[in-house]
Amino acid sequence: MNILIKSAKIIDPSNEELHSKKRDVLIKNGIIVAISPKIEEEKGTKVVQAKNLHLSNGWFDSGIAFGEPGFEERETIANGLLTAAKGGFTDIVLNPNTHPVPDTSSDIVFLRNRANGHACNLYPLGTLTMNGSGKDLAELYDMKNAGAVGFYDFKHPVENANLLKIGLQYTQNFGGLVFSFPLDTSIYHKGVANEGAISTKLGLRGIPAMAEELQVARDLFILEYTGGKLHIPTISTANSVKLIAEGKKKGLDVSCSVAIHNLFYTDNVLEEFDTRYKVLPPLRTKSDTKALIRAVKDGTIDFVTTDHTPMDVEQKRVEFDNAAYGTIGIENSFGILNQLFDLDTTISLLTNGRERFGLLSPELKEGKNACLTLFNSAEEYVFNDEHINSTSKNSMFLGSMLKGKALGIICNDQCII
């Protein structure tokens, strides 16, 4: 396929030669063959042009859930990857939120095979423990060889400290990345919202910030003892930021992420008991949100994730206490981040992070594979149902004013616009 992108403003802060310049980009058979102020259209070439067209390296998300196998009613791999592509993502890390969970090499091969032929690339995580039960380590080495980019019992903490210790020690032999969800279940005790004035007022069981911070402190202490590579997904409190910053100063090989919704919303939105806002970790306070945004800017938080978690309507349209955790977020990530940060920072956040998972970052250069995201940086609109491509519709961002919209991607010799 031959594709000509016309007059796109390139956003690539790492590329001084092209950053903020308007260029035509010619792609032939998936390879960037020319980047120039003006390229003449050739017969049989697909021309891509749009108002306020912007272009960057392809976007990456370190934590997305779909459903297949087992929960196809939430999201299939095929529709999930199409949704990600329309949302601007060329590469996603798939959380092990399925039934059964991927805890063997054959499970990882199945997921990779299901993703073959799509414009958006899928990189699966395997579970850290067998069946995700937290009792015995899974086939980590075999899963790594099959293509797993990390090991995570999705949204379940590693309660057994010795198990985390052994996991960190064992994975050093092959450079494996261990995830540890930051939640002390003895303090969490089936909470449903941030413990504070709002949860007390509404009569909701609280999840103290301490439940997250104790687990972070414990995990960092174990990491300091064992070595290895640790990733702490979706932190949500100011003190978690401080603990991780201290760990990094000690030279620990630790990374962390934050969910976009924990940067944008606080627990004040729970006043109407709307289950769209029930997520784990929960929405916290304004002071936490400010600390998280500062940490993103100074690099303490390594990357931002949509934490996209589709749930069927039966699990959301129930009482708040009984509702499932999770919100979708692929379709609106750019429009949220573009309000919180300047454009260069937003694009850096959306393109960084691959190296942590052992993946190569795309390059916007002639002779390189085209792995590009197209977007409009200025369009303002109210996010509603018509903007959702996911099978599930459990978005807490419905009704929000967004600034900026992803138009699609060019990747794997495919154009999804």
Short mmCIF file of C-alpha atoms in Angstrom, two decimals:
data_model
loop_
_atom_site.label_atom_id
_atom_site.label_comp_id
_atom_site.label_asym_id
_atom_site.label_seq_id
_atom_site.Cartn_x
_atom_site.Cartn_y
_atom_site.Cartn_z
CA MET A 1 0.00 0.00 0.00
CA ASN A 2 1.25 3.49 -0.88
CA ILE A 3 0.15 6.31 1.43
CA LEU A 4 0.85 10.04 1.19
CA ILE A 5 0.25 12.16 4.28
CA LYS A 6 -0.18 15.78 3.26
CA SER A 7 0.89 18.81 5.26
CA ALA A 8 1.01 17.23 8.71
CA LYS A 9 2.62 19.06 11.61
CA ILE A 10 5.14 16.66 13.14
CA ILE A 11 5.30 16.44 16.93
CA ASP A 12 8.50 14.65 17.93
CA PRO A 13 10.36 16.51 20.71
CA SER A 14 13.35 14.16 20.34
CA ASN A 15 13.80 15.09 16.67
CA GLU A 16 15.02 18.68 16.36
CA GLU A 17 15.09 18.54 12.58
CA LEU A 18 11.39 17.71 12.18
CA HIS A 19 9.71 18.76 15.43
CA SER A 20 6.90 21.31 14.88
CA LYS A 21 7.52 21.33 11.12
CA LYS A 22 4.82 20.75 8.49
CA ARG A 23 5.79 17.96 6.15
CA ASP A 24 4.44 15.54 3.57
CA VAL A 25 5.27 11.92 4.34
CA LEU A 26 5.30 9.19 1.69
CA ILE A 27 4.96 5.57 2.77
CA LYS A 28 5.40 2.60 0.43
CA ASN A 29 4.73 -0.97 1.53
CA GLY A 30 4.91 0.04 5.16
CA ILE A 31 8.24 1.91 4.86
CA ILE A 32 8.73 5.68 5.13
CA VAL A 33 10.45 6.55 1.84
CA ALA A 34 10.27 10.36 1.88
CA ILE A 35 9.69 13.24 4.32
CA SER A 36 9.60 16.59 2.56
CA PRO A 37 7.84 19.99 2.55
CA LYS A 38 6.07 18.93 -0.65
CA ILE A 39 5.68 15.52 -2.29
CA GLU A 40 3.75 15.11 -5.52
CA GLU A 41 0.86 12.66 -5.48
CA GLU A 42 1.37 9.50 -7.52
CA LYS A 43 -1.37 7.46 -9.18
CA GLY A 44 -2.73 4.71 -6.94
CA THR A 45 -1.54 6.41 -3.75
CA LYS A 46 -3.93 6.83 -0.82
CA VAL A 47 -3.84 10.49 0.25
CA VAL A 48 -4.40 11.36 3.90
CA GLN A 49 -5.19 14.98 4.68
CA ALA A 50 -7.30 16.72 7.30
CA LYS A 51 -7.83 20.04 9.01
CA ASN A 52 -5.16 20.75 11.65
CA LEU A 53 -3.50 17.41 10.88
CA HIS A 54 -0.74 16.43 13.30
CA LEU A 55 1.58 13.44 13.21
CA SER A 56 3.73 11.65 15.78
CA ASN A 57 5.38 8.32 16.37
CA GLY A 58 2.84 5.67 17.27
CA TRP A 59 1.30 5.79 20.73
CA PHE A 60 1.91 3.12 23.36
CA ASP A 61 -0.21 1.99 26.34
CA SER A 62 1.32 -0.12 29.11
CA GLY A 63 -1.92 -1.52 30.49
CA ILE A 64 -5.07 -2.41 28.56
CA ALA A 65 -7.59 -5.18 29.24
CA PHE A 66 -9.93 -6.70 26.68
CA GLY A 67 -11.74 -9.91 27.64
CA GLU A 68 -10.99 -12.67 25.17
CA PRO A 69 -10.75 -15.52 26.02
CA GLY A 70 -13.61 -16.00 28.43
CA PHE A 71 -15.19 -12.54 28.47
CA GLU A 72 -15.74 -11.88 24.78
CA GLU A 73 -18.97 -10.03 25.60
CA ARG A 74 -16.79 -7.30 27.11
CA GLU A 75 -14.31 -7.06 24.25
CA THR A 76 -12.74 -9.36 21.70
CA ILE A 77 -9.08 -9.04 20.74
CA ALA A 78 -10.05 -8.10 17.17
CA ASN A 79 -12.41 -5.28 18.15
CA GLY A 80 -10.15 -4.19 20.97
CA LEU A 81 -7.20 -3.75 18.63
CA LEU A 82 -9.37 -1.89 16.12
CA THR A 83 -10.60 0.37 18.92
CA ALA A 84 -7.02 0.98 20.06
CA ALA A 85 -6.00 1.84 16.49
CA LYS A 86 -8.86 4.33 16.12
CA GLY A 87 -7.81 5.78 19.48
CA GLY A 88 -4.31 6.40 18.13
CA PHE A 89 -2.44 3.45 19.62
CA THR A 90 -0.02 1.40 17.54
CA ASP A 91 1.22 -0.74 20.45
CA ILE A 92 -0.51 -1.98 23.59
CA VAL A 93 0.44 -4.21 26.51
CA LEU A 94 -2.44 -6.58 27.27
CA ASN A 95 -3.35 -7.18 30.91
CA PRO A 96 -4.14 -10.80 31.89
CA ASN A 97 -7.79 -10.13 32.70
CA THR A 98 -9.27 -13.22 31.01
CA HIS A 99 -10.74 -16.62 31.83
CA PRO A 100 -8.64 -18.64 31.97
CA VAL A 101 -5.76 -16.30 32.70
CA PRO A 102 -2.58 -16.68 30.61
CA ASP A 103 -0.22 -18.60 32.89
CA THR A 104 1.51 -20.89 30.36
CA SER A 105 3.52 -20.40 27.19
CA SER A 106 0.67 -21.81 25.08
CA ASP A 107 -1.66 -19.12 26.45
CA ILE A 108 0.80 -16.42 25.39
CA VAL A 109 1.10 -17.96 21.93
CA PHE A 110 -2.71 -18.01 21.64
CA LEU A 111 -2.95 -14.29 22.44
CA ARG A 112 -0.20 -13.37 20.00
CA ASN A 113 -1.74 -15.47 17.24
CA ARG A 114 -5.14 -13.83 17.77
CA ALA A 115 -3.48 -10.45 17.29
CA ASN A 116 -1.72 -11.35 14.03
CA GLY A 117 -2.63 -9.24 11.02
CA HIS A 118 -3.88 -6.19 12.91
CA ALA A 119 -2.59 -2.66 12.53
CA CYS A 120 -2.13 -2.29 16.29
CA ASN A 121 0.50 -4.52 17.90
CA LEU A 122 -0.38 -6.53 21.01
CA TYR A 123 2.18 -7.53 23.64
CA PRO A 124 0.74 -9.86 26.29
CA LEU A 125 1.49 -10.06 29.99
CA GLY A 126 1.44 -13.46 31.65
CA THR A 127 0.31 -13.95 35.22
CA LEU A 128 2.96 -13.99 37.94
CA THR A 129 1.36 -16.99 39.64
CA MET A 130 -0.50 -20.06 38.44
CA ASN A 131 -4.17 -19.24 37.79
CA GLY A 132 -3.37 -15.78 39.18
CA SER A 133 -4.06 -17.28 42.61
CA GLY A 134 -1.03 -15.82 44.38
CA LYS A 135 0.22 -19.19 45.58
CA ASP A 136 2.82 -20.63 43.17
CA LEU A 137 4.89 -18.97 40.46
CA ALA A 138 3.68 -19.58 36.91
CA GLU A 139 5.85 -20.70 33.98
CA LEU A 140 7.65 -17.38 33.83
CA TYR A 141 10.68 -18.36 31.76
CA ASP A 142 8.61 -20.28 29.21
CA MET A 143 6.12 -17.41 28.91
CA LYS A 144 8.97 -14.94 28.42
CA ASN A 145 10.32 -17.07 25.57
CA ALA A 146 6.82 -17.24 24.06
CA GLY A 147 6.53 -13.43 24.01
CA ALA A 148 5.27 -12.30 27.41
CA VAL A 149 6.67 -8.84 28.23
CA GLY A 150 6.01 -9.04 31.98
CA PHE A 151 4.21 -10.91 34.73
CA TYR A 152 1.16 -9.55 36.55
CA ASP A 153 -1.71 -10.93 38.58
CA PHE A 154 -4.04 -8.24 37.28
CA LYS A 155 -5.40 -5.99 40.06
CA HIS A 156 -4.42 -8.61 42.66
CA PRO A 157 -1.54 -7.83 45.02
CA VAL A 158 1.23 -10.29 45.75
CA GLU A 159 0.20 -10.90 49.34
CA ASN A 160 2.98 -13.40 50.07
CA ALA A 161 6.16 -11.34 50.50
CA ASN A 162 8.36 -14.39 50.04
CA LEU A 163 6.68 -15.15 46.72
CA LEU A 164 7.52 -11.66 45.45
CA LYS A 165 11.07 -12.10 46.72
CA ILE A 166 11.48 -15.39 44.85
CA GLY A 167 9.85 -13.97 41.72
CA LEU A 168 12.24 -11.00 41.63
CA GLN A 169 15.23 -13.26 42.17
CA TYR A 170 14.20 -15.84 39.58
CA THR A 171 13.37 -13.37 36.80
CA GLN A 172 16.81 -11.78 37.00
CA ASN A 173 18.12 -14.79 35.07
CA PHE A 174 16.27 -13.67 31.94
CA GLY A 175 15.48 -9.99 32.52
CA GLY A 176 11.82 -10.50 33.36
CA LEU A 177 9.66 -7.61 34.58
CA VAL A 178 7.60 -8.32 37.68
CA PHE A 179 4.39 -6.36 38.37
CA SER A 180 3.08 -5.87 41.90
CA PHE A 181 -0.31 -4.25 42.32
CA PRO A 182 -0.14 -1.76 45.23
CA LEU A 183 -2.84 -2.86 47.66
CA ASP A 184 -2.65 -4.30 51.17
CA THR A 185 -5.80 -6.42 51.28
CA SER A 186 -5.89 -6.60 55.08
CA ILE A 187 -6.50 -2.83 55.14
CA TYR A 188 -8.46 -2.58 51.90
CA HIS A 189 -11.10 -4.97 53.32
CA LYS A 190 -13.50 -4.78 50.36
CA GLY A 191 -13.57 -1.02 50.23
CA VAL A 192 -15.21 0.66 47.23
CA ALA A 193 -14.04 4.30 47.37
CA ASN A 194 -11.26 6.46 48.75
CA GLU A 195 -11.47 6.60 52.54
CA GLY A 196 -12.15 10.20 53.47
CA ALA A 197 -14.82 12.85 53.87
CA ILE A 198 -16.69 11.82 50.71
CA SER A 199 -16.89 8.09 51.49
CA THR A 200 -17.97 8.88 55.05
CA LYS A 201 -20.66 11.26 53.84
CA LEU A 202 -21.97 8.74 51.31
CA GLY A 203 -21.74 5.73 53.62
CA LEU A 204 -19.35 3.85 51.34
CA ARG A 205 -16.67 1.49 52.62
CA GLY A 206 -13.33 3.24 52.31
CA ILE A 207 -9.99 2.22 50.83
CA PRO A 208 -7.36 4.12 52.83
CA ALA A 209 -4.39 5.63 51.02
CA MET A 210 -2.33 3.65 53.52
CA ALA A 211 -3.52 0.39 51.93
CA GLU A 212 -1.59 1.36 48.80
CA GLU A 213 1.38 2.96 50.49
CA LEU A 214 2.15 0.07 52.84
CA GLN A 215 2.30 -2.29 49.89
CA VAL A 216 4.54 0.08 47.91
CA ALA A 217 6.89 0.42 50.88
CA ARG A 218 7.02 -3.36 51.36
CA ASP A 219 7.66 -4.04 47.69
CA LEU A 220 10.46 -1.48 47.50
CA PHE A 221 12.06 -2.98 50.60
CA ILE A 222 11.98 -6.43 49.00
CA LEU A 223 13.34 -5.04 45.72
CA GLU A 224 16.24 -3.42 47.56
CA TYR A 225 17.08 -6.81 49.06
CA THR A 226 16.67 -8.94 45.95
CA GLY A 227 17.45 -6.75 42.96
CA GLY A 228 15.49 -7.41 39.79
CA LYS A 229 13.01 -5.33 37.80
CA LEU A 230 9.80 -4.20 39.48
CA HIS A 231 6.86 -2.33 38.01
CA ILE A 232 4.15 -0.85 40.24
CA PRO A 233 1.06 -0.21 38.11
CA THR A 234 -1.49 2.57 38.62
CA ILE A 235 -0.41 4.33 41.79
CA SER A 236 -2.88 6.88 43.14
CA THR A 237 -1.56 8.69 46.23
CA ALA A 238 0.91 11.46 47.03
CA ASN A 239 2.83 9.31 49.50
CA SER A 240 3.23 6.52 46.92
CA VAL A 241 4.97 9.10 44.74
CA LYS A 242 7.35 9.99 47.58
CA LEU A 243 8.16 6.36 48.32
CA ILE A 244 8.93 5.56 44.68
CA ALA A 245 11.02 8.72 44.30
CA GLU A 246 13.08 7.64 47.31
CA GLY A 247 13.48 4.15 45.84
CA LYS A 248 14.73 5.56 42.56
CA LYS A 249 17.24 7.75 44.37
CA LYS A 250 18.64 4.57 45.92
CA GLY A 251 19.16 3.19 42.43
CA LEU A 252 16.39 0.59 42.57
CA ASP A 253 15.18 -0.71 39.20
CA VAL A 254 11.58 0.31 39.74
CA SER A 255 9.04 1.92 37.43
CA CYS A 256 5.43 2.94 37.96
CA SER A 257 2.40 4.16 36.07
CA VAL A 258 -0.72 6.18 36.78
CA ALA A 259 -4.17 5.83 35.24
CA ILE A 260 -5.39 8.84 33.29
CA HIS A 261 -8.61 9.03 35.30
CA ASN A 262 -6.62 9.38 38.55
CA LEU A 263 -5.06 12.51 37.07
CA PHE A 264 -8.36 14.00 35.93
CA TYR A 265 -11.05 13.17 38.50
CA THR A 266 -11.27 13.19 42.30
CA ASP A 267 -13.63 11.34 44.62
CA ASN A 268 -15.98 14.36 44.53
CA VAL A 269 -17.61 12.84 41.44
CA LEU A 270 -19.03 9.99 43.55
CA GLU A 271 -21.81 12.19 44.93
CA GLU A 272 -24.38 10.62 42.56
CA PHE A 273 -23.25 7.01 43.24
CA ASP A 274 -22.48 6.62 39.53
CA THR A 275 -20.73 3.26 39.14
CA ARG A 276 -18.83 4.47 36.08
CA TYR A 277 -16.51 6.12 38.58
CA LYS A 278 -15.83 2.93 40.53
CA VAL A 279 -12.24 1.99 39.76
CA LEU A 280 -9.31 0.35 41.51
CA PRO A 281 -7.30 2.09 42.79
CA PRO A 282 -10.10 4.51 43.62
CA LEU A 283 -10.32 8.15 42.66
CA ARG A 284 -8.51 10.06 45.39
CA THR A 285 -8.34 13.67 46.64
CA LYS A 286 -7.32 16.89 44.94
CA SER A 287 -3.99 16.91 46.76
CA ASP A 288 -3.26 13.41 45.48
CA THR A 289 -4.17 14.41 41.93
CA LYS A 290 -1.86 17.43 42.06
CA ALA A 291 1.00 15.29 43.40
CA LEU A 292 0.47 12.72 40.64
CA ILE A 293 0.52 15.39 37.92
CA ARG A 294 3.75 16.85 39.35
CA ALA A 295 5.26 13.36 39.43
CA VAL A 296 4.37 12.80 35.78
CA LYS A 297 6.06 16.06 34.85
CA ASP A 298 9.26 15.39 36.82
CA GLY A 299 9.54 11.77 35.69
CA THR A 300 8.95 10.03 39.01
CA ILE A 301 5.93 8.41 37.35
CA ASP A 302 7.35 6.70 34.29
CA PHE A 303 4.24 6.49 32.14
CA VAL A 304 0.54 7.12 31.96
CA THR A 305 -1.96 4.40 31.06
CA THR A 306 -5.61 4.38 30.09
CA ASP A 307 -6.11 1.35 32.39
CA HIS A 308 -8.80 0.47 29.84
CA THR A 309 -11.01 -2.18 31.46
CA PRO A 310 -14.24 -3.05 29.62
CA MET A 311 -17.14 -4.32 31.74
CA ASP A 312 -20.56 -5.45 30.53
CA VAL A 313 -23.59 -3.45 31.55
CA GLU A 314 -24.85 -6.06 34.03
CA GLN A 315 -21.75 -5.51 36.15
CA LYS A 316 -22.09 -1.74 36.22
CA ARG A 317 -25.82 -1.01 36.46
CA VAL A 318 -26.11 -2.29 40.00
CA GLU A 319 -25.66 -0.82 43.48
CA PHE A 320 -22.31 0.90 43.94
CA ASP A 321 -21.12 -1.67 46.49
CA ASN A 322 -21.82 -4.54 44.07
CA ALA A 323 -20.56 -2.96 40.85
CA ALA A 324 -17.37 -4.13 39.15
CA TYR A 325 -14.30 -1.93 39.11
CA GLY A 326 -13.11 -0.42 35.85
CA THR A 327 -13.60 2.13 33.10
CA ILE A 328 -12.72 2.19 29.41
CA GLY A 329 -10.39 4.93 28.23
CA ILE A 330 -8.74 4.20 24.88
CA GLU A 331 -10.95 6.57 22.90
CA ASN A 332 -10.46 9.65 25.06
CA SER A 333 -6.89 9.42 26.38
CA PHE A 334 -5.45 12.11 24.13
CA GLY A 335 -8.33 14.51 24.77
CA ILE A 336 -7.77 14.24 28.54
CA LEU A 337 -3.98 14.43 28.59
CA ASN A 338 -4.00 17.34 26.16
CA GLN A 339 -5.92 19.36 28.77
CA LEU A 340 -3.60 18.44 31.62
CA PHE A 341 -0.26 18.95 29.85
CA ASP A 342 1.20 20.90 26.94
CA LEU A 343 1.20 19.17 23.57
CA ASP A 344 4.87 18.16 23.59
CA THR A 345 4.53 16.57 27.02
CA THR A 346 1.31 14.83 26.03
CA ILE A 347 2.90 13.24 22.98
CA SER A 348 5.98 12.24 24.97
CA LEU A 349 3.73 10.52 27.50
CA LEU A 350 1.86 8.70 24.75
CA THR A 351 5.00 7.53 22.95
CA ASN A 352 7.33 6.67 25.84
CA GLY A 353 7.59 3.44 27.82
CA ARG A 354 8.32 0.71 25.31
CA GLU A 355 11.90 0.19 26.45
CA ARG A 356 10.76 -0.90 29.91
CA PHE A 357 9.07 -3.87 28.27
CA GLY A 358 12.00 -4.69 26.01
CA LEU A 359 10.30 -3.22 22.94
CA LEU A 360 11.86 -1.01 20.28
CA SER A 361 10.56 2.52 19.84
CA PRO A 362 9.54 3.60 16.33
CA GLU A 363 11.50 6.29 14.52
CA LEU A 364 10.12 8.93 12.21
CA LYS A 365 12.88 8.65 9.60
CA GLU A 366 13.21 7.71 5.97
CA GLY A 367 13.90 4.00 5.58
CA LYS A 368 12.15 3.08 8.85
CA ASN A 369 8.90 1.17 9.26
CA ALA A 370 5.92 3.52 9.41
CA CYS A 371 4.46 3.41 12.90
CA LEU A 372 2.56 6.67 13.11
CA THR A 373 -0.37 8.28 14.88
CA LEU A 374 -2.48 11.00 13.26
CA PHE A 375 -4.43 13.48 15.36
CA ASN A 376 -6.06 16.89 15.63
CA SER A 377 -4.63 18.76 18.62
CA ALA A 378 -7.21 21.52 18.88
CA GLU A 379 -10.68 20.09 18.25
CA GLU A 380 -12.94 20.55 21.26
CA TYR A 381 -16.00 18.38 21.72
CA VAL A 382 -18.19 16.69 24.32
CA PHE A 383 -17.35 12.99 24.59
CA ASN A 384 -20.44 10.83 24.11
CA ASP A 385 -21.57 7.37 23.00
CA GLU A 386 -20.87 7.99 19.32
CA HIS A 387 -17.16 8.35 20.12
CA ILE A 388 -16.97 4.89 21.72
CA ASN A 389 -15.81 2.02 19.52
CA SER A 390 -15.44 -0.46 22.38
CA THR A 391 -18.04 -3.19 22.80
CA SER A 392 -18.46 -2.14 26.43
CA LYS A 393 -19.58 1.41 27.12
CA ASN A 394 -18.51 1.82 30.77
CA SER A 395 -16.69 5.13 30.33
CA MET A 396 -16.49 7.58 33.20
CA PHE A 397 -15.60 10.28 30.66
CA LEU A 398 -19.03 10.42 29.01
CA GLY A 399 -20.21 14.02 29.04
CA SER A 400 -16.70 15.42 29.52
CA MET A 401 -15.33 18.23 27.39
CA LEU A 402 -12.23 17.02 25.56
CA LYS A 403 -9.55 18.92 23.67
CA GLY A 404 -7.94 17.02 20.83
CA LYS A 405 -8.92 13.88 18.96
CA ALA A 406 -7.00 10.91 17.60
CA LEU A 407 -7.73 10.33 13.91
CA GLY A 408 -6.10 6.91 13.57
CA ILE A 409 -2.83 5.16 12.81
CA ILE A 410 -0.58 3.93 10.03
CA CYS A 411 1.19 0.77 11.12
CA ASN A 412 2.00 -2.71 9.80
CA ASP A 413 1.32 -1.46 6.26
CA GLN A 414 -2.25 -0.63 7.21
CA CYS A 415 -4.07 2.68 7.46
CA ILE A 416 -6.85 2.93 10.06
CA ILE A 417 -8.44 6.36 9.75
#
